[in-house]
Coordinates of C-alpha atoms in Angstrom, one line a residue:
V887 CA 6.3 17.0 -14.7
K888 CA 5.2 13.8 -14.1
G889 CA 3.5 13.0 -10.7
D890 CA 3.4 16.0 -9.9
F891 CA -0.4 16.2 -9.2
K892 CA -0.4 20.3 -7.5
D893 CA -4.2 21.6 -7.1
T894 CA -6.1 18.6 -8.7
Q895 CA -8.0 15.9 -7.2
F896 CA -8.6 12.8 -10.0
S897 CA -12.3 11.7 -10.8
Q898 CA -12.5 7.9 -11.0
V899 CA -12.3 7.6 -14.7
E900 CA -8.8 9.4 -14.2
V901 CA -7.5 7.5 -10.9
A902 CA -6.5 4.3 -12.5
D903 CA -3.7 6.3 -15.1
K904 CA -2.1 9.0 -12.6
V905 CA -1.5 5.6 -10.3
V906 CA -0.2 4.4 -13.4
E907 CA 2.1 7.9 -13.8
Q908 CA 2.6 8.3 -10.2
Y909 CA 4.5 5.0 -10.1
D910 CA 6.5 3.4 -13.7
D911 CA 8.1 7.0 -14.6
E912 CA 11.7 6.0 -14.6
Q913 CA 12.6 8.4 -12.2
A914 CA 10.0 7.9 -10.1
R915 CA 10.9 4.1 -10.1
V916 CA 14.1 4.9 -8.7
F917 CA 12.7 8.1 -6.1
Y918 CA 10.4 5.6 -4.3
K919 CA 13.0 2.7 -4.4
Y920 CA 15.4 5.0 -2.7
V921 CA 12.8 7.1 -0.3
M922 CA 10.4 5.0 0.8
G923 CA 12.2 1.5 -0.5
G924 CA 15.0 2.3 1.4
G925 CA 16.5 -0.4 -1.4
G926 CA 14.4 -2.8 -0.9
L927 CA 10.8 -3.4 -2.3
D928 CA 8.0 -2.4 -0.1
I929 CA 7.2 0.7 -0.8
H930 CA 4.9 1.6 1.7
Y931 CA 5.1 3.4 5.2
G932 CA 6.8 2.0 8.4
A933 CA 5.9 1.1 11.9
Y934 CA 8.9 1.8 14.2
C935 CA 10.2 -0.4 17.2
K936 CA 12.4 2.7 18.4
S937 CA 13.2 6.1 16.8
T938 CA 16.6 4.9 14.9
D939 CA 14.7 2.1 12.7
T940 CA 14.9 3.1 9.6
V941 CA 12.4 3.4 6.6
Y942 CA 13.8 0.4 4.9
E943 CA 13.5 -1.5 8.6
S944 CA 10.3 0.2 9.7
S945 CA 8.2 -0.9 6.5
K946 CA 9.6 -4.1 6.6
E947 CA 8.3 -3.8 10.7
T948 CA 4.7 -2.9 9.0
N949 CA 4.5 -6.0 7.1
D950 CA 5.8 -8.8 9.9
R951 CA 3.1 -6.9 11.7
L952 CA 0.4 -7.0 8.7
L953 CA 0.6 -10.2 8.2
S954 CA 0.5 -11.7 11.8
V955 CA -3.5 -9.6 12.0
L956 CA -4.2 -11.6 9.3
N957 CA -3.2 -14.4 10.0
W958 CA -4.5 -14.3 13.7
T959 CA -7.9 -13.3 12.3
R960 CA -8.5 -16.9 10.4
P961 CA -5.2 -18.3 9.9
I962 CA -2.4 -19.0 7.7
T963 CA -1.8 -22.9 6.2
S964 CA -0.3 -24.2 3.0
D965 CA -3.3 -24.4 1.9
S966 CA -3.6 -21.4 2.2
L967 CA -5.0 -18.8 -1.3
V968 CA -3.9 -14.5 -0.9
L969 CA -5.3 -12.0 -2.8
D970 CA -2.4 -9.7 -2.3
V971 CA -5.0 -6.5 -3.6
G972 CA -2.4 -3.6 -5.5
S973 CA 1.0 -6.0 -4.7
G974 CA 3.9 -3.7 -6.0
H975 CA 7.0 -5.2 -5.9
G976 CA 6.0 -7.6 -4.1
G977 CA 7.9 -7.1 -1.5
L978 CA 4.9 -8.1 0.9
S979 CA 3.2 -10.9 -1.2
H980 CA 7.1 -13.0 -1.0
E981 CA 7.4 -12.5 2.6
C982 CA 4.0 -14.0 3.2
A983 CA 4.9 -16.9 0.8
M984 CA 7.9 -17.6 2.9
R985 CA 6.4 -17.5 6.3
F986 CA 3.0 -19.2 5.4
G987 CA 4.6 -21.8 2.6
C988 CA 0.9 -20.8 0.8
Q989 CA 0.0 -19.3 -2.7
V990 CA -0.3 -15.3 -3.2
H991 CA -1.6 -14.1 -5.7
G992 CA -1.0 -10.6 -6.7
I993 CA -2.6 -8.2 -9.1
N994 CA -1.2 -4.8 -10.4
I995 CA -1.7 -1.9 -12.7
S996 CA 2.1 -2.1 -13.2
P997 CA 3.3 -3.6 -16.2
Q998 CA 6.8 -2.8 -14.7
Q999 CA 6.9 -3.9 -10.7
N1000 CA 4.6 -6.8 -12.2
K1001 CA 7.8 -7.5 -14.2
M1002 CA 10.2 -6.7 -10.8
N1003 CA 7.3 -8.7 -8.3
L1004 CA 8.4 -12.2 -10.5
D1005 CA 11.6 -11.6 -11.4
E1006 CA 12.6 -11.7 -7.9
A1007 CA 10.2 -14.3 -7.2
K1008 CA 11.6 -16.7 -8.7
K1009 CA 15.4 -15.9 -7.6
L1010 CA 14.3 -16.2 -3.4
G1011 CA 13.3 -19.7 -4.4
L1012 CA 9.3 -19.1 -4.5
N1013 CA 8.2 -19.6 -7.9
V1014 CA 10.9 -22.2 -9.6
D1015 CA 10.4 -23.9 -13.4
G1016 CA 8.2 -26.9 -13.6
E1017 CA 6.7 -26.6 -10.6
S1018 CA 4.0 -25.0 -9.4
P1019 CA 4.7 -21.5 -8.2
K1020 CA 4.3 -20.4 -5.1
V1021 CA 3.7 -15.7 -5.8
L1022 CA 0.9 -14.8 -9.3
C1023 CA 0.4 -11.5 -10.6
D1024 CA -1.8 -10.4 -12.6
L1025 CA -1.6 -6.7 -14.5
L1026 CA -6.0 -6.2 -13.6
N1027 CA -7.0 -2.6 -12.7
F1028 CA -8.8 -2.9 -9.1
N1029 CA -11.6 -0.1 -10.6
N1030 CA -12.7 -2.0 -13.3
G1031 CA -13.9 -5.5 -11.0
L1032 CA -12.8 -9.0 -10.6
P1033 CA -12.9 -11.7 -12.5
T1034 CA -16.4 -13.1 -12.8
E1035 CA -14.7 -16.8 -11.7
W1036 CA -12.8 -15.5 -9.3
T1037 CA -16.1 -15.8 -7.0
G1038 CA -15.9 -17.7 -4.0
K1039 CA -11.9 -18.8 -4.3
F1040 CA -9.9 -16.8 -1.2
T1041 CA -9.1 -17.4 1.6
H1042 CA -7.5 -14.2 2.9
I1043 CA -6.6 -10.2 1.2
L1044 CA -4.5 -8.5 2.4
S1045 CA -3.4 -5.3 0.6
C1046 CA -0.7 -2.0 2.2
E1047 CA -1.9 1.5 0.7
V1048 CA -3.5 0.6 -1.6
L1049 CA -7.3 1.4 -1.3
C1050 CA -5.9 5.1 -1.0
H1051 CA -6.4 4.5 -5.3
A1052 CA -9.5 3.0 -5.5
A1053 CA -12.3 4.7 -7.5
N1054 CA -15.1 3.5 -6.0
K1055 CA -14.6 2.1 -2.4
P1056 CA -18.0 0.8 -1.6
E1057 CA -17.8 -0.9 -5.2
L1058 CA -14.2 -2.6 -4.7
L1059 CA -15.0 -3.8 -1.2
K1060 CA -18.2 -5.3 -2.2
E1061 CA -16.2 -7.2 -4.9
L1062 CA -13.4 -8.5 -2.2
T1063 CA -16.1 -9.7 -0.5
R1064 CA -17.3 -11.7 -3.5
V1065 CA -14.2 -12.9 -4.6
L1066 CA -13.2 -13.7 -0.8
K1067 CA -14.7 -17.8 0.8
P1068 CA -17.1 -18.0 3.6
G1069 CA -14.6 -16.9 6.5
G1070 CA -11.9 -15.6 4.6
A1071 CA -10.4 -12.2 6.4
F1072 CA -9.2 -9.1 4.6
C1073 CA -6.9 -7.3 6.2
F1074 CA -5.7 -3.9 5.0
T1075 CA -3.0 -0.8 5.4
D1076 CA -4.2 2.4 4.7
I1077 CA -3.0 6.6 4.3
M1078 CA -5.4 8.2 5.4
G1079 CA -7.0 11.6 6.8
S1080 CA -7.2 12.2 10.6
D1081 CA -11.7 12.0 11.7
G1082 CA -12.6 15.3 11.7
A1083 CA -9.8 16.8 9.8
D1084 CA -10.0 19.2 6.6
E1085 CA -9.2 17.8 3.0
K1086 CA -8.0 21.0 2.4
V1087 CA -5.3 20.9 5.0
L1088 CA -4.6 16.8 3.6
K1089 CA -4.0 18.9 0.3
D1090 CA 0.0 18.4 0.4
F1091 CA -0.5 15.1 0.1
T1092 CA -3.4 15.3 -2.3
D1093 CA -1.0 17.3 -4.1
R1094 CA 2.3 14.5 -4.5
N1095 CA -0.3 11.3 -5.0
A1096 CA -2.8 9.4 -7.2
T1097 CA -6.4 9.8 -5.1
T1098 CA -9.3 10.4 -5.4
K1099 CA -11.3 11.7 -1.5
M1100 CA -9.3 10.1 1.3
A1101 CA -11.3 8.0 3.7
R1102 CA -10.9 8.8 6.8
P1103 CA -10.7 5.9 9.7
S1104 CA -14.4 5.9 11.0
E1105 CA -16.2 6.1 7.4
Y1106 CA -13.9 3.0 6.5
S1107 CA -15.0 0.7 9.2
A1108 CA -18.4 1.5 8.4
L1109 CA -17.8 0.8 4.1
L1110 CA -16.4 -2.9 6.1
K1111 CA -19.9 -3.3 7.8
E1112 CA -22.1 -2.1 4.6
A1113 CA -19.3 -4.7 2.7
G1114 CA -20.5 -7.5 5.2
F1115 CA -17.7 -7.4 6.9
Q1116 CA -17.6 -8.4 10.8
Q1117 CA -15.6 -8.7 14.1
I1118 CA -14.2 -5.8 12.3
S1119 CA -10.8 -3.6 13.9
F1120 CA -8.6 -1.1 13.9
N1121 CA -4.2 -1.2 14.8
D1122 CA -3.9 3.0 15.0
F1123 CA -0.3 3.1 14.1
S1124 CA -0.8 6.9 13.3
P1125 CA 1.7 8.7 15.9
H1126 CA 4.0 6.0 13.2
L1127 CA 3.9 8.7 10.2
V1128 CA 5.6 11.6 11.5
H1129 CA 8.7 9.7 12.6
Y1130 CA 8.3 7.4 8.4
F1131 CA 7.5 11.6 7.1
Q1132 CA 10.7 12.4 9.1
G1133 CA 12.5 9.5 7.2
M1134 CA 11.5 9.8 3.5
V1135 CA 13.2 14.1 4.4
D1136 CA 16.4 12.2 5.1
Q1137 CA 16.6 9.9 2.6
I1138 CA 16.3 12.4 0.0
E1139 CA 19.7 14.4 2.1
K1140 CA 21.3 11.4 1.9
H1141 CA 20.0 9.7 -1.7
R1142 CA 19.9 13.3 -3.7
S1143 CA 23.7 13.3 -5.4
D1144 CA 22.4 9.6 -6.0
M1145 CA 19.1 10.1 -7.4
L1146 CA 20.2 13.0 -9.3
S1147 CA 23.1 10.6 -11.6
E1148 CA 20.2 8.4 -12.4
G1149 CA 18.2 10.7 -13.9
V1150 CA 15.9 12.1 -11.6
D1151 CA 15.2 16.1 -11.7
S1152 CA 16.1 18.2 -9.4
A1153 CA 12.9 20.3 -9.5
Y1154 CA 11.4 16.8 -8.9
L1155 CA 13.3 15.6 -5.9
D1156 CA 12.8 19.8 -4.3
K1157 CA 9.0 19.4 -4.8
W1158 CA 9.2 16.2 -2.6
M1159 CA 11.3 18.0 -0.3
T1160 CA 9.4 21.3 -0.2
S1161 CA 5.7 18.7 1.1
L1162 CA 7.2 16.5 3.3
T1163 CA 8.4 19.1 5.0
S1164 CA 5.5 20.6 5.5
R1165 CA 3.4 17.0 5.2
V1166 CA 6.6 16.6 8.6
D1167 CA 4.9 19.7 10.3
I1168 CA 1.4 19.9 9.8
Q1169 CA 1.6 16.0 11.5
K1170 CA 3.6 16.7 13.6
N1171 CA 1.4 20.1 15.5
H1172 CA -2.5 19.0 13.9
E1173 CA -1.9 15.4 13.4
V1174 CA -4.5 15.6 10.0
F1175 CA -3.2 12.6 8.7
A1176 CA -4.3 8.5 10.3
W1177 CA -2.8 4.9 9.5
G1178 CA -3.6 1.3 10.6
I1179 CA -4.1 -1.7 10.1
F1180 CA -7.4 -2.8 9.5
S1181 CA -9.1 -6.2 9.9
C1182 CA -12.0 -8.4 9.1
R1183 CA -14.0 -11.5 7.9
L1184 CA -17.5 -12.8 6.7
K1185 CA -19.8 -15.2 8.2
G1186 CA -18.2 -19.2 8.6
P1187 CA -15.2 -20.4 9.8
I1188 CA -11.7 -20.5 10.3
F1189 CA -10.8 -23.1 8.7

């Protein structure tokens, strides 16, 4: 079954191809649309304002919090140029451009997702023929580095649930410092193992996701400092994870027939259900996963 990475932790060379397999396979696109996106374009974990929030609502809340933190770290104006690392279907890019009137330049490894991103940007009126587009998107594997001509180009960088797929996190962070202007802000969310968690206990996650070794919050803080970032902070939203994992289980149960009718294999859904049910239990009882928003900036002015 494609996207099943049982008993496999990928090398730095392998991980990019496996990320494409995880998200660009036809049945995977259908699965993530229903189970993580809740019918929307935001394929990432959610923050909850109330226990009855849906997967869709919680994902939107994550977008709102991430964009707010990015704006707090360095004010976003219509003149800002934002890099969205691993822009996916473009949901966060669209919200950033609409909220602040800035230009957002996405990079992403999936051709199908990039097409959906730009098609939606046009529908939203962000990209109008004959005018400078508000949303750009390049097909790019960040594990191979970023374009040399981007040095000092961006005022802000954001990323949502992507760095877990980075082949070499220290090298990627160095690249991000290179393409930021002095005083530039970087904010991101990522799924991590909690500090002290045994990698073997996280196996239920790595069996279903194209990752190398999962990072820890304390590790990210140290790596950001080593890369040259300052004013590093972490908003810990780990308690929200158990609600989101349960929300994914509920989505499979609610939309199983819809996904089967759209070509998702029953065995694919069964393996996800087993994995997610285990994930709910292990997070509820052992809190082995961590998640939240990191924010930091380079030394320099805020305008």
